Coordinates of C-alpha atoms in Angstrom, one line a residue:
M12 CA -12.2 5.9 -35.5
A13 CA -15.7 7.0 -34.6
R14 CA -16.1 8.6 -31.2
E15 CA -18.6 5.9 -30.1
N16 CA -16.0 3.3 -30.9
I17 CA -13.5 5.0 -28.5
N18 CA -16.1 5.2 -25.8
D19 CA -16.9 1.5 -26.2
L20 CA -13.3 0.6 -26.0
L21 CA -12.9 2.6 -22.8
A22 CA -15.9 0.8 -21.4
F23 CA -14.4 -2.5 -22.3
I24 CA -11.1 -1.6 -20.6
A25 CA -12.9 -0.6 -17.4
V26 CA -14.9 -3.8 -17.2
A27 CA -11.9 -6.0 -18.0
R28 CA -9.7 -4.3 -15.4
E29 CA -12.3 -4.2 -12.7
R30 CA -13.6 -7.7 -13.5
S31 CA -17.1 -6.4 -12.6
F32 CA -19.8 -4.5 -14.4
T33 CA -20.9 -3.0 -11.0
K34 CA -17.5 -1.5 -10.2
A35 CA -16.8 -0.4 -13.7
A36 CA -20.2 1.3 -14.0
A37 CA -19.6 3.2 -10.7
K38 CA -16.2 4.2 -11.8
M39 CA -17.5 5.6 -15.2
G40 CA -20.6 7.2 -13.7
V41 CA -23.1 5.2 -15.8
S42 CA -25.7 2.6 -15.1
Q43 CA -24.8 -1.1 -15.1
S44 CA -27.4 -1.9 -17.7
A45 CA -26.1 0.8 -20.0
L46 CA -22.6 -0.5 -19.6
S47 CA -23.7 -4.0 -20.3
H48 CA -25.5 -2.9 -23.4
T49 CA -22.4 -1.0 -24.7
L50 CA -20.3 -4.1 -24.3
R51 CA -22.8 -6.3 -26.1
Q52 CA -22.9 -3.8 -29.0
L53 CA -19.1 -3.8 -29.2
E54 CA -18.9 -7.6 -29.3
A55 CA -21.6 -7.7 -32.0
R56 CA -19.8 -5.1 -34.1
L57 CA -16.4 -6.9 -33.8
G58 CA -18.0 -10.4 -34.2
V59 CA -15.9 -11.6 -31.2
R60 CA -16.8 -12.4 -27.6
L61 CA -14.6 -10.3 -25.4
L62 CA -15.9 -11.1 -21.9
T63 CA -17.0 -14.2 -20.1
R64 CA -19.9 -13.4 -17.8
T65 CA -21.0 -15.6 -14.8
T66 CA -23.2 -14.8 -11.9
R67 CA -20.1 -14.2 -9.7
A68 CA -17.4 -12.8 -12.0
V69 CA -16.5 -11.2 -15.3
S70 CA -13.3 -12.2 -17.1
A71 CA -11.7 -11.5 -20.4
T72 CA -11.7 -14.2 -23.1
E73 CA -8.5 -15.0 -24.9
A74 CA -9.5 -12.5 -27.6
G75 CA -10.5 -10.0 -25.0
Q76 CA -7.2 -10.2 -23.1
R77 CA -5.3 -9.7 -26.4
L78 CA -7.4 -6.6 -27.1
L79 CA -6.9 -5.3 -23.6
D80 CA -3.1 -5.9 -23.7
G81 CA -2.9 -4.2 -27.1
I82 CA -4.9 -1.0 -26.4
S83 CA -4.9 -0.3 -22.7
T84 CA -1.3 1.1 -22.5
H85 CA -2.1 3.5 -25.4
F86 CA -5.1 4.9 -23.6
D87 CA -3.0 5.2 -20.4
E88 CA -0.4 7.2 -22.3
I89 CA -3.1 9.5 -23.7
E90 CA -4.4 10.0 -20.2
A91 CA -0.9 10.8 -18.9
E92 CA -0.4 13.3 -21.7
L93 CA -3.7 15.0 -21.0
D94 CA -2.7 15.2 -17.3
A95 CA 0.6 16.8 -18.4
L96 CA -1.3 19.6 -20.1
S97 CA -2.1 21.0 -16.7
A98 CA 1.4 22.5 -16.8
W99 CA -0.1 25.2 -19.0
R100 CA -2.7 25.9 -16.4
E101 CA -2.2 28.5 -13.8
R102 CA -2.5 25.8 -11.1
P103 CA -1.8 22.1 -11.3
A104 CA -4.9 19.9 -11.6
G105 CA -5.9 16.3 -11.8
S106 CA -6.8 13.2 -9.9
I107 CA -4.4 11.0 -8.1
R108 CA -5.2 7.5 -6.6
I109 CA -2.9 6.1 -3.9
T110 CA -2.9 2.8 -2.1
A111 CA -1.3 2.5 1.3
S112 CA -1.6 0.8 4.6
D113 CA -3.8 2.2 7.4
H114 CA -0.6 3.1 9.3
A115 CA 1.0 4.9 6.4
I116 CA -2.2 6.9 5.7
T117 CA -2.7 7.9 9.4
W118 CA 0.9 8.6 10.3
I119 CA 2.4 10.0 7.1
L120 CA 0.0 10.8 4.3
W121 CA -2.9 12.5 5.9
P122 CA -0.8 14.9 8.1
K123 CA 1.0 16.1 4.9
L124 CA -2.1 16.1 2.7
R125 CA -4.0 18.4 5.0
T126 CA -1.7 21.2 3.8
F127 CA -1.3 20.0 0.3
L128 CA -5.0 19.9 -0.5
K129 CA -5.5 23.5 0.7
D130 CA -2.5 24.6 -1.4
Y131 CA -3.8 22.8 -4.5
P132 CA -7.6 23.0 -4.6
D133 CA -7.7 21.7 -8.2
I134 CA -6.0 18.4 -7.4
K135 CA -8.1 15.5 -6.2
V136 CA -6.5 12.7 -4.1
E137 CA -8.1 9.3 -3.5
L138 CA -6.6 7.2 -0.6
I139 CA -7.4 3.5 -0.7
R140 CA -6.5 1.5 2.4
D141 CA -4.8 -1.7 1.6
N142 CA -2.3 -3.5 3.9
G143 CA -1.2 -5.9 1.1
L144 CA 1.4 -5.6 -1.6
T145 CA -0.8 -4.3 -4.3
D146 CA 0.2 -4.3 -8.0
I147 CA -0.5 -0.6 -8.7
V148 CA -0.3 -0.9 -12.4
T149 CA -2.8 -3.7 -12.7
E150 CA -5.1 -2.1 -10.1
R151 CA -4.9 1.3 -11.8
F152 CA -3.3 3.3 -9.0
D153 CA -1.1 6.2 -9.7
A154 CA 1.1 5.4 -6.7
G155 CA 1.5 3.2 -3.7
V156 CA 3.3 3.4 -0.3
R157 CA 5.5 0.6 1.0
M158 CA 8.4 0.3 3.4
G159 CA 11.8 0.5 1.6
E160 CA 12.7 -3.1 1.7
Q161 CA 9.4 -4.1 -0.1
L162 CA 9.8 -1.8 -3.1
A163 CA 9.5 -3.3 -6.6
K164 CA 12.7 -2.8 -8.6
D165 CA 11.0 -1.5 -11.7
M166 CA 9.4 1.4 -9.9
I167 CA 10.5 4.9 -9.2
S168 CA 10.4 5.8 -5.5
A169 CA 10.7 8.7 -3.1
R170 CA 11.2 8.4 0.7
I171 CA 8.3 10.0 2.5
S172 CA 9.0 9.0 6.2
P173 CA 12.0 8.5 8.5
D174 CA 13.0 5.1 9.5
F175 CA 10.9 3.9 12.5
P176 CA 11.0 1.0 15.0
F177 CA 8.3 -1.5 15.9
A178 CA 7.5 -2.1 19.6
V179 CA 6.4 -5.2 21.5
V180 CA 3.9 -4.1 24.0
G181 CA 1.5 -5.6 26.6
A182 CA -0.8 -4.4 29.3
P183 CA 0.2 -4.3 33.0
S184 CA -2.6 -6.8 33.7
Y185 CA -1.0 -9.2 31.2
F186 CA 2.4 -8.9 32.8
A187 CA 0.9 -9.4 36.2
Q188 CA 0.2 -13.0 35.1
N189 CA 3.1 -13.6 32.7
P190 CA 6.8 -12.8 33.1
P191 CA 8.1 -10.2 30.5
P192 CA 10.1 -11.9 27.6
L193 CA 13.8 -11.2 27.8
H194 CA 14.7 -12.7 24.4
P195 CA 12.5 -13.0 21.2
Q196 CA 12.5 -16.8 21.6
D197 CA 10.6 -16.3 24.8
L198 CA 7.6 -15.1 22.8
V199 CA 6.7 -18.7 21.8
R200 CA 5.5 -19.1 25.4
H201 CA 3.4 -16.0 25.3
T202 CA 0.0 -15.2 24.0
C203 CA 0.5 -12.8 21.1
I204 CA -1.8 -11.0 18.7
N205 CA -1.2 -12.0 15.2
E206 CA -1.6 -9.9 12.1
R207 CA -2.8 -11.4 8.8
L208 CA -0.9 -10.6 5.6
P209 CA -3.6 -10.1 2.9
T210 CA -1.2 -10.6 0.0
F211 CA 0.1 -14.1 1.0
G212 CA -2.7 -15.1 3.4
G213 CA -0.4 -16.2 6.3
F214 CA 0.4 -14.5 9.5
W215 CA 3.2 -11.9 9.8
I216 CA 6.4 -13.3 11.3
W217 CA 7.8 -11.0 13.9
E218 CA 11.4 -9.9 13.1
F219 CA 14.1 -8.8 15.5
E220 CA 17.7 -7.8 15.4
K221 CA 20.5 -7.2 18.0
D222 CA 24.2 -6.9 17.5
G223 CA 24.0 -8.2 14.0
Q224 CA 21.9 -11.2 15.1
E225 CA 18.6 -11.6 13.3
T226 CA 15.7 -13.6 14.8
R227 CA 12.3 -14.3 13.2
I228 CA 9.5 -15.6 15.4
R229 CA 6.2 -17.2 14.4
V230 CA 3.9 -16.3 17.3
E231 CA 0.7 -17.8 18.5
G232 CA -2.4 -16.5 20.2
Q233 CA -6.2 -16.4 20.4
L234 CA -6.7 -13.2 18.5
A235 CA -5.6 -12.1 15.0
S236 CA -6.4 -9.0 13.0
N237 CA -5.3 -7.3 9.8
T238 CA -4.6 -3.8 11.3
C239 CA -2.2 -2.6 13.9
Y240 CA -4.8 -0.3 15.3
Q241 CA -7.0 -3.3 16.4
S242 CA -4.0 -5.1 17.7
I243 CA -3.1 -2.2 20.0
L244 CA -6.6 -2.0 21.4
A245 CA -6.6 -5.7 22.2
A246 CA -3.2 -5.5 23.8
A247 CA -4.3 -2.6 26.0
E248 CA -7.2 -4.7 27.3
G249 CA -4.8 -7.6 28.2
F250 CA -5.5 -10.0 25.4
G251 CA -1.8 -10.6 24.6
L252 CA 1.3 -9.0 23.3
A253 CA 1.2 -6.8 20.1
F254 CA 4.0 -5.9 17.7
V255 CA 3.1 -2.5 16.3
P256 CA 4.9 0.7 14.9
E257 CA 6.3 2.7 17.8
D258 CA 4.2 5.8 17.1
V259 CA 1.0 3.7 17.4
A260 CA 2.1 2.5 20.8
E261 CA 3.4 5.8 22.2
P262 CA 0.1 7.2 23.6
Y263 CA -0.5 4.0 25.4
L264 CA 3.0 3.8 26.8
A265 CA 2.9 7.5 27.9
D266 CA -0.2 7.0 30.1
G267 CA 0.8 3.5 31.4
R268 CA -1.9 1.5 29.6
L269 CA 0.9 -0.5 27.9
L270 CA 4.4 -1.5 28.8
R271 CA 7.2 -2.1 26.3
V272 CA 9.5 -5.2 26.2
L273 CA 12.4 -6.3 24.0
E274 CA 13.2 -2.7 23.1
D275 CA 16.9 -3.6 22.6
W276 CA 15.8 -6.1 19.9
T277 CA 13.8 -3.6 17.8
P278 CA 16.0 -1.2 15.8
P279 CA 14.5 1.1 13.2
W280 CA 13.1 -0.4 10.0
D281 CA 13.4 1.2 6.6
G282 CA 10.8 4.0 6.3
Y283 CA 7.9 4.4 3.9
H284 CA 8.4 5.3 0.3
L285 CA 6.0 6.5 -2.3
Y286 CA 6.5 4.3 -5.5
Y287 CA 5.1 4.8 -9.0
P288 CA 5.6 3.8 -12.6
S289 CA 7.7 6.2 -14.8
R290 CA 4.6 7.3 -16.9
R291 CA 3.4 9.3 -13.9
Q292 CA 6.4 11.7 -13.9
S293 CA 5.0 13.9 -16.6
S294 CA 2.0 15.2 -14.6
P295 CA 2.6 18.5 -12.8
A296 CA -0.1 17.5 -10.2
F297 CA 1.7 14.3 -9.4
T298 CA 5.1 16.1 -9.2
A299 CA 3.6 18.6 -6.7
L300 CA 2.3 15.7 -4.6
V301 CA 5.7 13.9 -4.6
N302 CA 7.4 17.1 -3.5
A303 CA 4.8 17.7 -0.7
L304 CA 5.2 14.1 0.6
R305 CA 9.0 13.8 0.3
H306 CA 10.8 13.3 3.6
R307 CA 13.3 15.9 4.5
D308 CA 15.9 15.3 7.2

């Protein structure tokens, strides 16, 4: 196969996966017009339309999807084997893309990556903040971070954090006007700060447990966000009760800006895990990253 044909196929894979000429061009480091010209030439050479283009989106045709499904895994395998060649280098090298929530990045990933990046200057790490349940294979991530109970069964995983509890917190000014809840059911009479789930579109249901009794509460309130860091700021200013990871609340609890309630109903949740498909195991750079992130009791 001619080299230009391989480059054209790589261009097609990028556009089909990104569903955007703009995003694919930026990823490949070429202009959008050059990428569009490459795809038109490929379609003309094959005599088949591979992509449907509109002013708002790009999608694969039936023929394009068949081509994508047939060739993309082979190129992925080639990429993985090229990454594996770094085992013969003096130091591991390569690029690793990870998707994780803002809390996982702030609390777990970045504190460990500060040392890792200094120890491995030839390894590049890209962190993408996403609080949803991203399909890392479809979205071309090397790994993702989820809490243990949310892991996909077909993925390999490594624990990277201890178990941790969530905390229901509110400002002293809020409790000056509202009695503290004594049972999770009391929350239905309180103003709470909701958190939107990007994957499913609904609000997160607050979950509690005590003495084997599990309770799930759908809370209501004037404010909602999609990050625990915004929720904690709003709670500190008296806009309602927030349900956030304990470490996020600790500085506010320590200086009295927030008070904690229902602590006996919030046992630790399963901690964060790094998860990834089996094809990533062959990369020395990825192995080094997993070892650096792995939680050790």
